[in-house]
mmCIF file with all atom_site columns, C-alpha atoms in Angstrom:
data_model
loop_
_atom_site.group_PDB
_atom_site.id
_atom_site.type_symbol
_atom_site.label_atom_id
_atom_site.label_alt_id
_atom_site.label_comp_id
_atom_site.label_asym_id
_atom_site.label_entity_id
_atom_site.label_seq_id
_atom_site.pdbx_PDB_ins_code
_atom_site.Cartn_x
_atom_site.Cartn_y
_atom_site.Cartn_z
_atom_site.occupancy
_atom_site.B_iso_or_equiv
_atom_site.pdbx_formal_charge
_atom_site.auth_seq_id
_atom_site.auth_comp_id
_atom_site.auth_asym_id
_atom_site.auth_atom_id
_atom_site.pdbx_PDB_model_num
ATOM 1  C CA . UNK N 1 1  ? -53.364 -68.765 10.600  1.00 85.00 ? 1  UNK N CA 1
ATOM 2  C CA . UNK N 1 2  ? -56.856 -68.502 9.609   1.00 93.00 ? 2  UNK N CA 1
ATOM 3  C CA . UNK N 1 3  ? -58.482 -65.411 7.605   1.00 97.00 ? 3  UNK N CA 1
ATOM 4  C CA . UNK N 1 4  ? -61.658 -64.013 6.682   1.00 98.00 ? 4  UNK N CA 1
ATOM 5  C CA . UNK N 1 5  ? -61.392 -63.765 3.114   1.00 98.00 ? 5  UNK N CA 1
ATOM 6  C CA . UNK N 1 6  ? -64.134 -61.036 1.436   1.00 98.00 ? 6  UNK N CA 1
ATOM 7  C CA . UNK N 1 7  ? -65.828 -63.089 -1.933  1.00 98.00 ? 7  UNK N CA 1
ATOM 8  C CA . UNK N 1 8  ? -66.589 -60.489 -4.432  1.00 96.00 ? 8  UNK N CA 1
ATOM 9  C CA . UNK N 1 9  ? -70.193 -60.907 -6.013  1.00 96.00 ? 9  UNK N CA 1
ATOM 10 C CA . UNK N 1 10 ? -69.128 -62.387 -9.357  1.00 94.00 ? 10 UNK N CA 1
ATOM 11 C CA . UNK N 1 11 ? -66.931 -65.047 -7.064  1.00 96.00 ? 11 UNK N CA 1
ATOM 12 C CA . UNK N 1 12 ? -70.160 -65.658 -4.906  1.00 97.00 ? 12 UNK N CA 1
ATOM 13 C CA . UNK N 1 13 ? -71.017 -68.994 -7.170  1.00 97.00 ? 13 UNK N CA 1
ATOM 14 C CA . UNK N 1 14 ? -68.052 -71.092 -5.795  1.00 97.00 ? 14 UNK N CA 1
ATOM 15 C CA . UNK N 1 15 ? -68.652 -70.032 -1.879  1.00 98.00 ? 15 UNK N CA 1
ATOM 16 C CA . UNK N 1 16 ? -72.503 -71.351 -2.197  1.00 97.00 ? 16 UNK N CA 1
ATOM 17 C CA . UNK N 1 17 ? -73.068 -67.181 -2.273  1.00 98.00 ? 17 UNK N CA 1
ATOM 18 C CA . UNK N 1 18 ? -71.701 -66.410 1.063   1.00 98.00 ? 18 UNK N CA 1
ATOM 19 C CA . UNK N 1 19 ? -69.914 -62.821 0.756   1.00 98.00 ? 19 UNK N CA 1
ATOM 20 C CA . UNK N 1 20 ? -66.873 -64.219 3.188   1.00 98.00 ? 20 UNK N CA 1
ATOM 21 C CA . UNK N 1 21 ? -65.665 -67.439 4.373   1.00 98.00 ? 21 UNK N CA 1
ATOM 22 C CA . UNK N 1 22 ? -62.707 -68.357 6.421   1.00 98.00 ? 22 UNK N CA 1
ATOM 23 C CA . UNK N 1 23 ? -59.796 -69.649 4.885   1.00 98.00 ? 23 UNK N CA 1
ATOM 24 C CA . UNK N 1 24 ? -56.419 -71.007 6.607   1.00 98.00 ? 24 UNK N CA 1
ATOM 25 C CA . UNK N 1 25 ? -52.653 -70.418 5.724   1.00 97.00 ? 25 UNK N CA 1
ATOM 26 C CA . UNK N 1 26 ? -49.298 -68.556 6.724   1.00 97.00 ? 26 UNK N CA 1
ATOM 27 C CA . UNK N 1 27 ? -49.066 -67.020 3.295   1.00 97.00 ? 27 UNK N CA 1
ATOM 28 C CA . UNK N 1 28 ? -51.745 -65.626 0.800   1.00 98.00 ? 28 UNK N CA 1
ATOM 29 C CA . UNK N 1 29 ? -50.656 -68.608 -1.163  1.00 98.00 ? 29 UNK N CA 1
ATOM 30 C CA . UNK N 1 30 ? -51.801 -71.031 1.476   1.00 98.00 ? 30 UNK N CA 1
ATOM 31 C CA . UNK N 1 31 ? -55.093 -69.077 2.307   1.00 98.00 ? 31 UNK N CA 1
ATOM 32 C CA . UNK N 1 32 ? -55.892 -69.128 -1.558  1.00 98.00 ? 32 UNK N CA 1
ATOM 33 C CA . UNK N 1 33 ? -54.604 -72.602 -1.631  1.00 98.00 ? 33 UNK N CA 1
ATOM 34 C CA . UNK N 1 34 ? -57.357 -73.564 1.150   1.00 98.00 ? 34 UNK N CA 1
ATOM 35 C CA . UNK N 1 35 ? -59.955 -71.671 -0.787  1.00 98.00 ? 35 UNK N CA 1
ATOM 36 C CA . UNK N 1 36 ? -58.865 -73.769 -3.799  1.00 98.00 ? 36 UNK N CA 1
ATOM 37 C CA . UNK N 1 37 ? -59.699 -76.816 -1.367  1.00 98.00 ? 37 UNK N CA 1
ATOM 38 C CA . UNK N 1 38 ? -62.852 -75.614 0.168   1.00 97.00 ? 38 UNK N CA 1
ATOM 39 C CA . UNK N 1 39 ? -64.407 -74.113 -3.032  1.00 98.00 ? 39 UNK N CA 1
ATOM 40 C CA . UNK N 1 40 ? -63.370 -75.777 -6.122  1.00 97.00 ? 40 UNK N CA 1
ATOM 41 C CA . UNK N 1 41 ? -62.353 -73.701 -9.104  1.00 97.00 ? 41 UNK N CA 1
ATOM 42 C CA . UNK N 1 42 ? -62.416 -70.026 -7.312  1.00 98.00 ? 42 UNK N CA 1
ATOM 43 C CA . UNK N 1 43 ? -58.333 -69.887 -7.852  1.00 97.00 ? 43 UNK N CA 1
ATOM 44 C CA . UNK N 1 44 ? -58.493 -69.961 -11.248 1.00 97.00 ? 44 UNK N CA 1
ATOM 45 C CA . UNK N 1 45 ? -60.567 -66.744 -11.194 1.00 96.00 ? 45 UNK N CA 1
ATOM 46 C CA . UNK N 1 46 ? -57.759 -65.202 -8.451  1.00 97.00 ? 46 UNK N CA 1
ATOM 47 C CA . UNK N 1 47 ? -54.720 -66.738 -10.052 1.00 97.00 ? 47 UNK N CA 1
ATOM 48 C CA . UNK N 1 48 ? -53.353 -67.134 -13.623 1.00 96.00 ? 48 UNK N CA 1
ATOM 49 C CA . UNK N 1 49 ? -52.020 -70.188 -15.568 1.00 96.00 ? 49 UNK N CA 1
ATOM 50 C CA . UNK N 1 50 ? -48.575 -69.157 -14.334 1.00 97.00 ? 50 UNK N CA 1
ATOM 51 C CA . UNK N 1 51 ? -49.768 -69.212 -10.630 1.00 96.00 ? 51 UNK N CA 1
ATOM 52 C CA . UNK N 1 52 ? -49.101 -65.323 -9.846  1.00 96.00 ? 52 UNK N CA 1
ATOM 53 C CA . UNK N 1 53 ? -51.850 -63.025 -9.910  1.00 96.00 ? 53 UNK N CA 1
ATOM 54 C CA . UNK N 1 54 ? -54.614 -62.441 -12.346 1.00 95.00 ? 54 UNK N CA 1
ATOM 55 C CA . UNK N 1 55 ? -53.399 -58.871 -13.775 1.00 91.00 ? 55 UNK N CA 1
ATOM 56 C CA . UNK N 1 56 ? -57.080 -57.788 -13.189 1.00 92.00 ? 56 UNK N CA 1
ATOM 57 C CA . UNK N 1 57 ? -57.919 -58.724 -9.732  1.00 95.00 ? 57 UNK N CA 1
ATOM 58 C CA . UNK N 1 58 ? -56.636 -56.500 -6.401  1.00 96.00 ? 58 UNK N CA 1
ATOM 59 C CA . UNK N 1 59 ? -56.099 -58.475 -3.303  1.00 97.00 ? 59 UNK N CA 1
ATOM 60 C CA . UNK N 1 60 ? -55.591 -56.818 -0.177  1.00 98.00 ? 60 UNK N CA 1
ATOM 61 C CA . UNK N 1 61 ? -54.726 -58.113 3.324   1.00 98.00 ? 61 UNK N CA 1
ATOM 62 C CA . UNK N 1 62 ? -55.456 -55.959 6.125   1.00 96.00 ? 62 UNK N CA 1
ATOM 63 C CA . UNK N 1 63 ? -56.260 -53.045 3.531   1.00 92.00 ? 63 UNK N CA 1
ATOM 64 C CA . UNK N 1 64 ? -52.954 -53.502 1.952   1.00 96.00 ? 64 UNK N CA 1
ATOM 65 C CA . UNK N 1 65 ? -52.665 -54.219 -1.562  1.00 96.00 ? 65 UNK N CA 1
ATOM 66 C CA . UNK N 1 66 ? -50.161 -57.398 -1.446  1.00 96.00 ? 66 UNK N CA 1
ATOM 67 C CA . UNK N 1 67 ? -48.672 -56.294 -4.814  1.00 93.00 ? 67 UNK N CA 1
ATOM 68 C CA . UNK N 1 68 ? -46.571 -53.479 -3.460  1.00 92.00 ? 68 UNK N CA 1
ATOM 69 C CA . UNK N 1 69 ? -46.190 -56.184 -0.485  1.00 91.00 ? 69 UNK N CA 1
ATOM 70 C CA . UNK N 1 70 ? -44.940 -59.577 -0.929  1.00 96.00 ? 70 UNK N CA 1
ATOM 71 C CA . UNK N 1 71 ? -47.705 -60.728 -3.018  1.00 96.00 ? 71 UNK N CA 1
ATOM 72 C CA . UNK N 1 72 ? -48.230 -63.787 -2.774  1.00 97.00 ? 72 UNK N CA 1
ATOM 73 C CA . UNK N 1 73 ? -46.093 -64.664 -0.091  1.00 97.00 ? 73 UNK N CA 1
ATOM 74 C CA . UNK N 1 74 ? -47.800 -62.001 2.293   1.00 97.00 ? 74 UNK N CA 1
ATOM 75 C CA . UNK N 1 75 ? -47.612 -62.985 5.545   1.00 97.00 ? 75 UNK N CA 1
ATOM 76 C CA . UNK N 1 76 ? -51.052 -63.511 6.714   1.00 97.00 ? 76 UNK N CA 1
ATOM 77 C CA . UNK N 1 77 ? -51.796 -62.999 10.823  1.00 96.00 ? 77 UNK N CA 1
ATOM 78 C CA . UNK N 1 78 ? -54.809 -64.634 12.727  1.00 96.00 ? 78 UNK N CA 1
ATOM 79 C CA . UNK N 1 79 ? -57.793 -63.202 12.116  1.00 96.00 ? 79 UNK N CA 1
ATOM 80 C CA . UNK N 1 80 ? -56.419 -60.884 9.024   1.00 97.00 ? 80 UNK N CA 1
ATOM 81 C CA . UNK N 1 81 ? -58.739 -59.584 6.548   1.00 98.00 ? 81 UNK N CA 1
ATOM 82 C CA . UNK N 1 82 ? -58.269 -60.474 3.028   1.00 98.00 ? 82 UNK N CA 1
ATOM 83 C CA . UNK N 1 83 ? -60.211 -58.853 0.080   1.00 98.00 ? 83 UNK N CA 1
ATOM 84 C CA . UNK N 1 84 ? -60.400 -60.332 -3.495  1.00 97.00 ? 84 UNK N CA 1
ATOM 85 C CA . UNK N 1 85 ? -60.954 -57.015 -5.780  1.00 96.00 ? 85 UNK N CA 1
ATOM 86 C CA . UNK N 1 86 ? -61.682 -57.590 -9.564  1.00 91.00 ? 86 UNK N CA 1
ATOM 87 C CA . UNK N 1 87 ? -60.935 -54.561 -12.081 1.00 84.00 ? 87 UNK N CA 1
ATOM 88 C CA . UNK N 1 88 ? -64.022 -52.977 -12.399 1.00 77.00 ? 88 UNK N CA 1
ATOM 89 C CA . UNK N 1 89 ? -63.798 -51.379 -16.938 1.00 70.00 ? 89 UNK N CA 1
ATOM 90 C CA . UNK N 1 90 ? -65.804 -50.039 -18.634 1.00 64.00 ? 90 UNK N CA 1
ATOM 91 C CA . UNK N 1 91 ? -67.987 -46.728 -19.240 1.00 62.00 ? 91 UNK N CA 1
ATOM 92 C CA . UNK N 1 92 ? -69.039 -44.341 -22.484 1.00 65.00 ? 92 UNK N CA 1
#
């Protein structure tokens, strides 16, 4: 199935600085999989060494947050919508 994946700013350096790109895949695993494929090195921001989830970032498919789904083996539909979401910290 193929998805339009949102790039968060600070991701924007592996897409070339395009703010969404298409990715394909059944799962969110496949989609980041094809990112992994299409733009060199953005999993390793998305994923840890472990190959779950960075603890920091928020994916969502569909608005969705995929951890209170299947994570990463969210079913993804044609033409879903998935957002990459780093923690924002910080303040006084």
């Amino acid at each position: 199935m193929s998805a339009n994946v949102r790039i968060p700013t600070i991701l924007r350096t592996y897409t070339g600085g395009a703010a969404e790109v298409a990715a394909e895949g059944a799962t969110l695993g496949d989609v980041i999989a094809d990112l992994e494929r299409n733009h060199a090195g953005i999993s390793a921001r998305i994923l840890d060494d472990t190959g779950k989830l960075r603890r920091f970032v928020n994916v969502y498919v569909n608005d969705d947050d995929v951890r209170f789904a299947e994570g990463l083996a969210t079913e993804i539909k044609d033409g879903a919508s998935v957002s990459i979401i780093p923690a924002v910290a910080g303040g006084c």
